[in-house]
Short mmCIF file of C-alpha atoms and ligand atoms in Angstrom, two decimals:
data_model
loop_
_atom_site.label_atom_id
_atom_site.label_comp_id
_atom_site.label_asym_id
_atom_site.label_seq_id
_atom_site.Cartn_x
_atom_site.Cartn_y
_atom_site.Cartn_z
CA UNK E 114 0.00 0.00 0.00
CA UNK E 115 1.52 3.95 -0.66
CA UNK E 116 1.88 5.68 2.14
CA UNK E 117 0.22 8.96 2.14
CA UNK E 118 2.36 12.16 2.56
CA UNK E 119 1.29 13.82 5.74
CA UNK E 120 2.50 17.43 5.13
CA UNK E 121 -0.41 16.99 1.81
CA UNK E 122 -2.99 17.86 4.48
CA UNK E 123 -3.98 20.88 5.75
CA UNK E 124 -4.54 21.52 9.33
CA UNK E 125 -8.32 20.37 9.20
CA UNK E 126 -7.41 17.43 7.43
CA UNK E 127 -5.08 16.53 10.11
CA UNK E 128 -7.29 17.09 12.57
CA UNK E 129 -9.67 14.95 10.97
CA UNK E 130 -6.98 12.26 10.27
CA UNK E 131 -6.09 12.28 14.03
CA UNK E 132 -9.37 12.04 15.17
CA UNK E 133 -10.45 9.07 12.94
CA UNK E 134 -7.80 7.43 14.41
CA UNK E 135 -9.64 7.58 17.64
CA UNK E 136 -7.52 9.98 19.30
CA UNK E 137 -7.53 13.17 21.32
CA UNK E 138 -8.15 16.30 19.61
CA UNK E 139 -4.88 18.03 21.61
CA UNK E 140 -3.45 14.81 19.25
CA UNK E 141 -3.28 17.01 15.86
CA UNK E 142 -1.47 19.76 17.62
CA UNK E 143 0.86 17.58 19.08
CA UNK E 144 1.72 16.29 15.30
CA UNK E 145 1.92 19.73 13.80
CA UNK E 146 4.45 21.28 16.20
CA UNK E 147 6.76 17.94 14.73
CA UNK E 148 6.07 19.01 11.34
CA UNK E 149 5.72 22.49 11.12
CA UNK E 150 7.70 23.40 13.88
CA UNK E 151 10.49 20.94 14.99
CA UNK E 152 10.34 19.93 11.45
CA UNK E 153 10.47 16.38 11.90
CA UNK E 154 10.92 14.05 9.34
CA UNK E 155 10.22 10.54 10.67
CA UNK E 156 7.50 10.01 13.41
CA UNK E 157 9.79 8.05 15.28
CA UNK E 158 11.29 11.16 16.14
CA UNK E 159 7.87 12.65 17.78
CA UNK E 160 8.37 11.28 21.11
CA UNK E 161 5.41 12.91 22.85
CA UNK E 162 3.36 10.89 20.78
CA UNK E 163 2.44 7.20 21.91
CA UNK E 164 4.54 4.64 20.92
CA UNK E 165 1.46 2.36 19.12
CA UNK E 166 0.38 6.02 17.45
CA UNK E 167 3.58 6.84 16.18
CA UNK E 168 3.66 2.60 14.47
CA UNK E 169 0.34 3.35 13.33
CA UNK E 170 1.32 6.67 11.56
CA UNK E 171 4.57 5.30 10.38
CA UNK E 172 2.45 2.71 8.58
CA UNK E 173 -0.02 4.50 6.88
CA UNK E 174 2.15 7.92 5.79
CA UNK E 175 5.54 9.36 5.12
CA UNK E 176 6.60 12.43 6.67
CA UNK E 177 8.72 13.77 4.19
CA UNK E 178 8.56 13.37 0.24
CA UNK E 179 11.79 14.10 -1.29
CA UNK E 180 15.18 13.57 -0.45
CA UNK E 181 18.51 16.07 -0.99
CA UNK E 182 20.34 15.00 -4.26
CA UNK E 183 23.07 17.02 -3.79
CA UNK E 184 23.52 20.79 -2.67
CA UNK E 185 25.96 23.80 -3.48
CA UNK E 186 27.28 26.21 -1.22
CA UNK E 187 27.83 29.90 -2.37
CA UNK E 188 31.60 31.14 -1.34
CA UNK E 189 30.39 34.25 -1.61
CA UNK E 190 27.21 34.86 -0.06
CA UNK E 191 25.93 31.14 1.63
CA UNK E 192 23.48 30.83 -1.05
CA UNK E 193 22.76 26.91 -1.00
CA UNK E 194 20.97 25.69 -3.95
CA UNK E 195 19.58 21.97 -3.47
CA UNK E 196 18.70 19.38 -5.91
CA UNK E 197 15.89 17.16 -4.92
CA UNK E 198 14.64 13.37 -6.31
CA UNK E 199 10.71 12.97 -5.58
CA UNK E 200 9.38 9.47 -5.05
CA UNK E 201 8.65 8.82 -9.10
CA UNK E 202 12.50 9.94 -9.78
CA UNK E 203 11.13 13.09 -10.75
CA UNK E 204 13.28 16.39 -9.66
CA UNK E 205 13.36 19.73 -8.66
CA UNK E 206 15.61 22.41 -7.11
CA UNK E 207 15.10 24.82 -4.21
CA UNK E 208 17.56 27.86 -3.32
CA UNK E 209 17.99 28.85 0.59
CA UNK E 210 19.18 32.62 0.70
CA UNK E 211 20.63 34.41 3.44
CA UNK E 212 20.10 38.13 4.24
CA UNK E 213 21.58 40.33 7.16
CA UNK E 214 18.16 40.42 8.35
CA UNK E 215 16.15 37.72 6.68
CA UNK E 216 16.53 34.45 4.89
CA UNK E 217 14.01 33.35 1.84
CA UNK E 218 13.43 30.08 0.10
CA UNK E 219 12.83 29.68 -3.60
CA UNK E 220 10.81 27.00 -3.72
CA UNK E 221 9.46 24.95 -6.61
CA UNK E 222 5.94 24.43 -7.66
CA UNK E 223 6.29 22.00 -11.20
CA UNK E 224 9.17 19.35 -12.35
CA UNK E 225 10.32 21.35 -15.33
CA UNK E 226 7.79 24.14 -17.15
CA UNK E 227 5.73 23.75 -19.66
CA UNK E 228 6.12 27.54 -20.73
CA UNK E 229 9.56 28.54 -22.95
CA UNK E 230 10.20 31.83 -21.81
CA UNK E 231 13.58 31.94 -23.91
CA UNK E 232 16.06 33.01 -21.30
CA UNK E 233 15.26 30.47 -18.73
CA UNK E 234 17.52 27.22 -17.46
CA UNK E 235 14.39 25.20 -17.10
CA UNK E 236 12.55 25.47 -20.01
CA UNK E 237 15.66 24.09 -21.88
CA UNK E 238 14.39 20.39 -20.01
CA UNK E 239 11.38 18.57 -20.23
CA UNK E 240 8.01 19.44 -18.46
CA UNK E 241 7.02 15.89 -16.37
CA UNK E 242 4.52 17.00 -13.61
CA UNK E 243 2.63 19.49 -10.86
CA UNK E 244 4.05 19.33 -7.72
CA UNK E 245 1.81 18.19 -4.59
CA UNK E 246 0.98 20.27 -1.77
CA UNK E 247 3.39 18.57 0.19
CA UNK E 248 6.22 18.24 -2.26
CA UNK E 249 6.25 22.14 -2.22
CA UNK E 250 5.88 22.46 1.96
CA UNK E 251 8.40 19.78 1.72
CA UNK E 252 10.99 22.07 0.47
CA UNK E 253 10.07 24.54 2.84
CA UNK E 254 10.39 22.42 5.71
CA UNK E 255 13.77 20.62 4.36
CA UNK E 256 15.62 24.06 3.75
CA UNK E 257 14.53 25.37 7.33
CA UNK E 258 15.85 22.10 8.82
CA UNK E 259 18.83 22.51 6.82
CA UNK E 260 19.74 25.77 7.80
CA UNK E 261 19.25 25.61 11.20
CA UNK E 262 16.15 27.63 10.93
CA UNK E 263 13.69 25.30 12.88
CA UNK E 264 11.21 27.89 14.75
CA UNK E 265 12.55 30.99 13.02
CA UNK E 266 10.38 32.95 10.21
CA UNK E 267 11.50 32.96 7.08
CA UNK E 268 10.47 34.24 3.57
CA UNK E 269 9.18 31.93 0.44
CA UNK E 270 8.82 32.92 -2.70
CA UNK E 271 7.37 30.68 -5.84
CA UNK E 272 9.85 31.61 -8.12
CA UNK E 273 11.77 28.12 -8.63
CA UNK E 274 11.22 25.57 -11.46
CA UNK E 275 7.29 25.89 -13.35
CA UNK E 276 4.79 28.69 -12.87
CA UNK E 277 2.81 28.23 -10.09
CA UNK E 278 -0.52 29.77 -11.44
CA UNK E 279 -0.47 26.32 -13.64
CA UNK E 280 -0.50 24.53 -10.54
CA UNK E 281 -3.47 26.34 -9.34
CA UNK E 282 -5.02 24.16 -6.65
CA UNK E 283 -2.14 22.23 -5.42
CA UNK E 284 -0.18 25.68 -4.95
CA UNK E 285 -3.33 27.40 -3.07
CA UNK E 286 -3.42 24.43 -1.09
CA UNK E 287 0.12 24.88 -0.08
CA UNK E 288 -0.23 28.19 0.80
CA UNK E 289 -3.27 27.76 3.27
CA UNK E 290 -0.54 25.03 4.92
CA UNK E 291 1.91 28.22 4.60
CA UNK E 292 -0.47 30.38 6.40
CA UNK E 293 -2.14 28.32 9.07
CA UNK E 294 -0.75 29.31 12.49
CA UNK E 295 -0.24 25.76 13.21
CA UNK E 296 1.49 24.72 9.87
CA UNK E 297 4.25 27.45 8.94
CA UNK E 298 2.23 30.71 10.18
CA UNK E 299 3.35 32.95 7.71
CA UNK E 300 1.82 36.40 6.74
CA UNK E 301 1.27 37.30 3.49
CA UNK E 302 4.20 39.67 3.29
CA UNK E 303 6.41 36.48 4.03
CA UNK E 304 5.00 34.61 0.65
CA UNK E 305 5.11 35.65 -3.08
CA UNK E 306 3.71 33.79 -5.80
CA UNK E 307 5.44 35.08 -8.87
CA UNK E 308 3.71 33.84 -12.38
CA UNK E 309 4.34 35.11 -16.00
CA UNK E 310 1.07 35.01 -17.12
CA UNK E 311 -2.97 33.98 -16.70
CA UNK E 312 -4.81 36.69 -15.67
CA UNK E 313 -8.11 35.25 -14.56
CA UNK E 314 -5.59 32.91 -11.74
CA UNK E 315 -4.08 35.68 -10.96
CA UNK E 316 -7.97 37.09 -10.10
CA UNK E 317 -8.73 33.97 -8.90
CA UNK E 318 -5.77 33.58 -6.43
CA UNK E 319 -6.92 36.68 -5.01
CA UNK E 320 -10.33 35.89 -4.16
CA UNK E 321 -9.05 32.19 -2.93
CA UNK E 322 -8.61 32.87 1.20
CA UNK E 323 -5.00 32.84 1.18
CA UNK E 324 -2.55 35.00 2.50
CA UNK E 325 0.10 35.87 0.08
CA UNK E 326 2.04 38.75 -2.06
CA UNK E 327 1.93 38.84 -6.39
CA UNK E 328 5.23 39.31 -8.53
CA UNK E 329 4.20 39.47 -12.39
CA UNK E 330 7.55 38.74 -14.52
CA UNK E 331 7.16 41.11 -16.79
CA UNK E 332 10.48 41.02 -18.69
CA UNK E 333 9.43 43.54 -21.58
CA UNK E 334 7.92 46.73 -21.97
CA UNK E 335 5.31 45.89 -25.20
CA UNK E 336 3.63 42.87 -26.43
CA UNK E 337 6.04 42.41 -29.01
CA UNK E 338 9.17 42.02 -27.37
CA UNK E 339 7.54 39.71 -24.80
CA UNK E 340 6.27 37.46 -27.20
CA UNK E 341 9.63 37.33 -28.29
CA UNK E 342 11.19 36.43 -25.39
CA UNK E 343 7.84 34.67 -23.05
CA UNK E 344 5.93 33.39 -26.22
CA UNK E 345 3.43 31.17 -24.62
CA UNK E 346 3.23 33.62 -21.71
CA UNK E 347 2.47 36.37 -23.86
CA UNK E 348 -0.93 34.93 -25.23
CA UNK E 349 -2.29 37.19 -22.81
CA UNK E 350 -1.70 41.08 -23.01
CA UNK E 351 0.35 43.10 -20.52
CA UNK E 352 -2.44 45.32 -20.42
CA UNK E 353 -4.57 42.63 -18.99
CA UNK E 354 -1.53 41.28 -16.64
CA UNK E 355 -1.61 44.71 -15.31
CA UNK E 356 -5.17 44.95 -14.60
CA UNK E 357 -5.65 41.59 -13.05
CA UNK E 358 -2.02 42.04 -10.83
CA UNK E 359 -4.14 45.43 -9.60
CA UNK E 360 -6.73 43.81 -8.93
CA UNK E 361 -4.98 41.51 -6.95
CA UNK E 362 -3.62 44.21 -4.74
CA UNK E 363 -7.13 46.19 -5.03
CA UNK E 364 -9.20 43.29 -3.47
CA UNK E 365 -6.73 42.58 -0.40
CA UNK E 366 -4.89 45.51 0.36
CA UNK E 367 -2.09 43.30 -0.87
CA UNK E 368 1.40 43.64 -2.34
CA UNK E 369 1.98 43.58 -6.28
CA UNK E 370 5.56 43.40 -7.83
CA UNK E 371 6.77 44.08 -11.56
CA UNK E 372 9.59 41.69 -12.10
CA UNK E 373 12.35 42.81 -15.45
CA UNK E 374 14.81 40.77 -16.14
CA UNK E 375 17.70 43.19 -17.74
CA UNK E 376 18.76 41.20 -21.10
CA UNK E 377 21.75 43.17 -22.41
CA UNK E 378 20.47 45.15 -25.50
CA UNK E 379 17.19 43.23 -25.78
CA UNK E 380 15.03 44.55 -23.44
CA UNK E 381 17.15 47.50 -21.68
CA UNK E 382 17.57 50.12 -24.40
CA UNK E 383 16.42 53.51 -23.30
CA UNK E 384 13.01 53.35 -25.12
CA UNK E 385 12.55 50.46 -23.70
CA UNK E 386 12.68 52.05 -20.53
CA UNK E 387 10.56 55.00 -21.48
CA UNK E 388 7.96 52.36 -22.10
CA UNK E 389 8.63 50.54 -19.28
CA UNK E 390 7.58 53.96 -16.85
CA UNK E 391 4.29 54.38 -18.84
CA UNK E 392 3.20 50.86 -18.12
CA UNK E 393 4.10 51.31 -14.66
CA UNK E 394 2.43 54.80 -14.22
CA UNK E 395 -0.13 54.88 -12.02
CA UNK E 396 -0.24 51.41 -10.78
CA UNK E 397 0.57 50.45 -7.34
CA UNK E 398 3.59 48.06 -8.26
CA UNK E 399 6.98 48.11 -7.20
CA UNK E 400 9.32 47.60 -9.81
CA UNK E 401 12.18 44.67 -9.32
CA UNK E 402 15.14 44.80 -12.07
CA UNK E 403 16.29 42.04 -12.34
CA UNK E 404 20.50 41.51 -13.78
CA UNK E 405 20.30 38.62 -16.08
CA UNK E 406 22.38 35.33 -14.47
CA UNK E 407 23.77 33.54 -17.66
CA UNK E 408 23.52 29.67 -17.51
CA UNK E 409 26.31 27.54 -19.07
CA UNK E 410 25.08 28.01 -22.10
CA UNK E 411 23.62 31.57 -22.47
CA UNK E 412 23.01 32.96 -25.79
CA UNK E 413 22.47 36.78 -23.47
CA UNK E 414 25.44 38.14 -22.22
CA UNK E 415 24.96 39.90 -18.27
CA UNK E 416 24.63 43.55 -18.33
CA UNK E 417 26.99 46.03 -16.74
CA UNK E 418 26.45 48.11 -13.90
CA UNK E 419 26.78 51.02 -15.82
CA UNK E 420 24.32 50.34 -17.97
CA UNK E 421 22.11 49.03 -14.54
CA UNK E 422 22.38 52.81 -13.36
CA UNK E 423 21.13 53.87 -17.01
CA UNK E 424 18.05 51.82 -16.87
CA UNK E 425 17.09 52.69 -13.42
CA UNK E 426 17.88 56.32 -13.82
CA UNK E 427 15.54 56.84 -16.46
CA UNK E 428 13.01 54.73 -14.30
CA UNK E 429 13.11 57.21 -11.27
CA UNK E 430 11.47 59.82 -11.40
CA UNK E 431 8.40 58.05 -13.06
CA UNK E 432 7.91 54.74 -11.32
CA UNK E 433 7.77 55.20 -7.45
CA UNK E 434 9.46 52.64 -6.31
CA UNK E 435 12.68 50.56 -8.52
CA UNK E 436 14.92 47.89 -7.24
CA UNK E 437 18.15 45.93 -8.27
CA UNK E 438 17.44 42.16 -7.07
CA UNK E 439 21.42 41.38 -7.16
CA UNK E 440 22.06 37.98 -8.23
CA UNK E 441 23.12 35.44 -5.89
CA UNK E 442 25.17 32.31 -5.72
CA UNK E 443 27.27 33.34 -8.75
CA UNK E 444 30.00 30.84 -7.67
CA UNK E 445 27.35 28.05 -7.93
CA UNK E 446 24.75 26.93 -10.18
CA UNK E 447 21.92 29.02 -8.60
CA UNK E 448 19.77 30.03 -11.34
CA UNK E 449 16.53 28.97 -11.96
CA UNK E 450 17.08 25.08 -13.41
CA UNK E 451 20.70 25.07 -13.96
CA UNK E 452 20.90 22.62 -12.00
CA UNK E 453 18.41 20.54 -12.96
CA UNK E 454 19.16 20.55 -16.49
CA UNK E 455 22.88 19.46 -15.69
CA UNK E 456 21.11 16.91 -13.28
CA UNK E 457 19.26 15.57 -16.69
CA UNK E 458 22.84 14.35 -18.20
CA UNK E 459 24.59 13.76 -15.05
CA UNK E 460 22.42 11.33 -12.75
CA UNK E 461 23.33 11.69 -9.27
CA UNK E 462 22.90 9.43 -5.96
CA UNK E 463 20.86 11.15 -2.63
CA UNK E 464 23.49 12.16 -0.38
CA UNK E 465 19.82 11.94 2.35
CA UNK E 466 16.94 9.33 1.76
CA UNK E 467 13.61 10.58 2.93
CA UNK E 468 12.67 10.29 6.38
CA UNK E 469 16.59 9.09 7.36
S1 SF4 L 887 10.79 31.69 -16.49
FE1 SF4 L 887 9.31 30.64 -15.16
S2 SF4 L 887 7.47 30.48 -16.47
FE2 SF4 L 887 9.19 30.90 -17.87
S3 SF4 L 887 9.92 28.84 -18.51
FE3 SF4 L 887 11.13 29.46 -16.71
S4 SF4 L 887 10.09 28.53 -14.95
FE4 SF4 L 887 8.63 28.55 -16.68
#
């Protein structure tokens, strides 16, 4: 028989689960604080339980999904980038990032994309599957345990391997896991849920009850460029992305981000950021710039800094608020699916087995 994954339920599920099971309510708590807390990854380890309980949970679910193919360590900055093998051989990657002040987690919500956005590691593989619920708290929960971060708040954004608004349900469902006090208990300013595209999910994820911030990845300033460079992302206009990311923040009083990536002469000449203000002009979006990270085998070259302070400088005075995301990890393989797609010619054995 498969064992079910037990971070795939949300906290009334769990309670329900426990219950069944003919056990105190107090029971469910008890089993979240290992999960979401402690971050537990075998019941064995959840020694407040009863013995026969913990057998009988052992035997009927797994409490963790993945296990740790192999990881990289920035030099520079600690950025760890991890490789992970899901129970079909399927995998995925997940980045852990520390701040001075914070640390976030770029977590996965697909195995590979089925968009082919034209500067991007993972499109260059195959798209195989959605993620589960739980394969996305998973890497949550792995990277906090990982880091030492067991108790501590941290920050999660969806911007790893697929886009998430393809992944509607599961993704919502991970988020309400995210946000329940006894699960992660994270605020809506603590999770982003960055998609390219799909304007009626991106209304739809803000009228699901979730907690959680928008980033739109823009990545051109007209239709015609992005359909260049996004072409199955850009079936929908940016004029519509624009309206449904405000009505996102309209509806919720919530937070809305423009993502640009800066492609050297492709997307960063000075009309293009003329055009870039005027779609930003009266919106309530931050704006993120974004340096391009080349993979091994880029056909776009990185951008100077000199021509960063260009681009932003004509930005200024008409967008309200512009950004430089820095790239990190530059030492290791830490953008989006480079590591995956080297994992795709170079098969690997898990350094960690699930639930060891
Ligand atoms: S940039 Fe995002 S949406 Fe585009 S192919 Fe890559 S993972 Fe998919």
């Amino acid at each position: 028989m498969t064992r079910q994954h037990i971070r795939n339920l949300t906290m009334p599920e769990l309670r329900e689960v426990v219950t069944s099971h003919g056990e105190p309510e107090y029971r469910y708590r008890q089993l979240a604080k290992w999960l979401y807390e402690k971050l537990a990854d075998t019941f064995a380890d959840m020694t407040d339980l009863p013995a026969g309980y913990r057998d009988l949970l052992e035997a009927g679910y797994s409490a963790q999904s993945a296990c740790v193919v192999s990881m990289q360590e920035s030099a520079i900055d600690g950025t760890r980038k991890y490789l992970f093998e899901l129970h079909d051989g399927g995998r995925i990657e997940s980045v852990m990032m520390p701040y001075d002040q914070r640390t976030t987690l770029c977590v996965s919500s697909q195995v590979g994309c089925p968009l082919d956005c034209v500067f991007c590691e993972t499109a260059k593989g195959k798209f195989q599957r959605n993620l589960t619920a739980g394969e996305i708290v998973d890497q949550v929960c792995v990277l906090k345990r990982d880091a030492g971060l067991a108790g501590r708040k941290v920050n999660v954004v969806f911007m790893g391997m697929g886009e998430p608004l393809l992944n509607f349900d599961e993704v919502v469902r991970s988020i309400r896991i995210l946000n329940d006090p006894l699960g992660l208990d994270m605020g809506a300013k603590r999770i982003t849920v960055s998609t390219s595209s799909f304007p009626d999910r991106i209304r739809a994820l803000a009228d699901a009850d979730v907690s959680c911030s928008l980033a739109l990845s823009l990545n051109a300033p007209n239709d015609e460029t992005r359909s260049t460079l996004m072409p199955k992302a850009a079936r929908f206009a940016i004029e519509e992305l624009l309206e449904a990311a405000n009505y996102f923040v309209q509806s919720g009083n919530r937070r809305a981000t423009l993502e640009y990536i800066l492609l050297s002469g492709i997307n960063t000449k000075d009309e293009d950021a003329a055009a870039l203000a005027e779609l930003a002009r009266g919106y309530p979006f931050k704006l993120n710039l974004i340096p391009y990270n080349p993979g091994r085998q880029s056909e776009f070259d990185s951008i100077s800094e000199a021509d960063i302070d260009r681009f932003v400088r004509q930005l200024v005075p008409k967008v309200p608020t512009v950004t430089v995301r820095r790239s990190r990890g530059l030492d290791i393989d830490a953008a989006c699916g480079q590591l995956w797609t080297k994992s795709l010619t170079e098969k690997e054995k898990p350094v960690k087995e699930a639930g060891e």
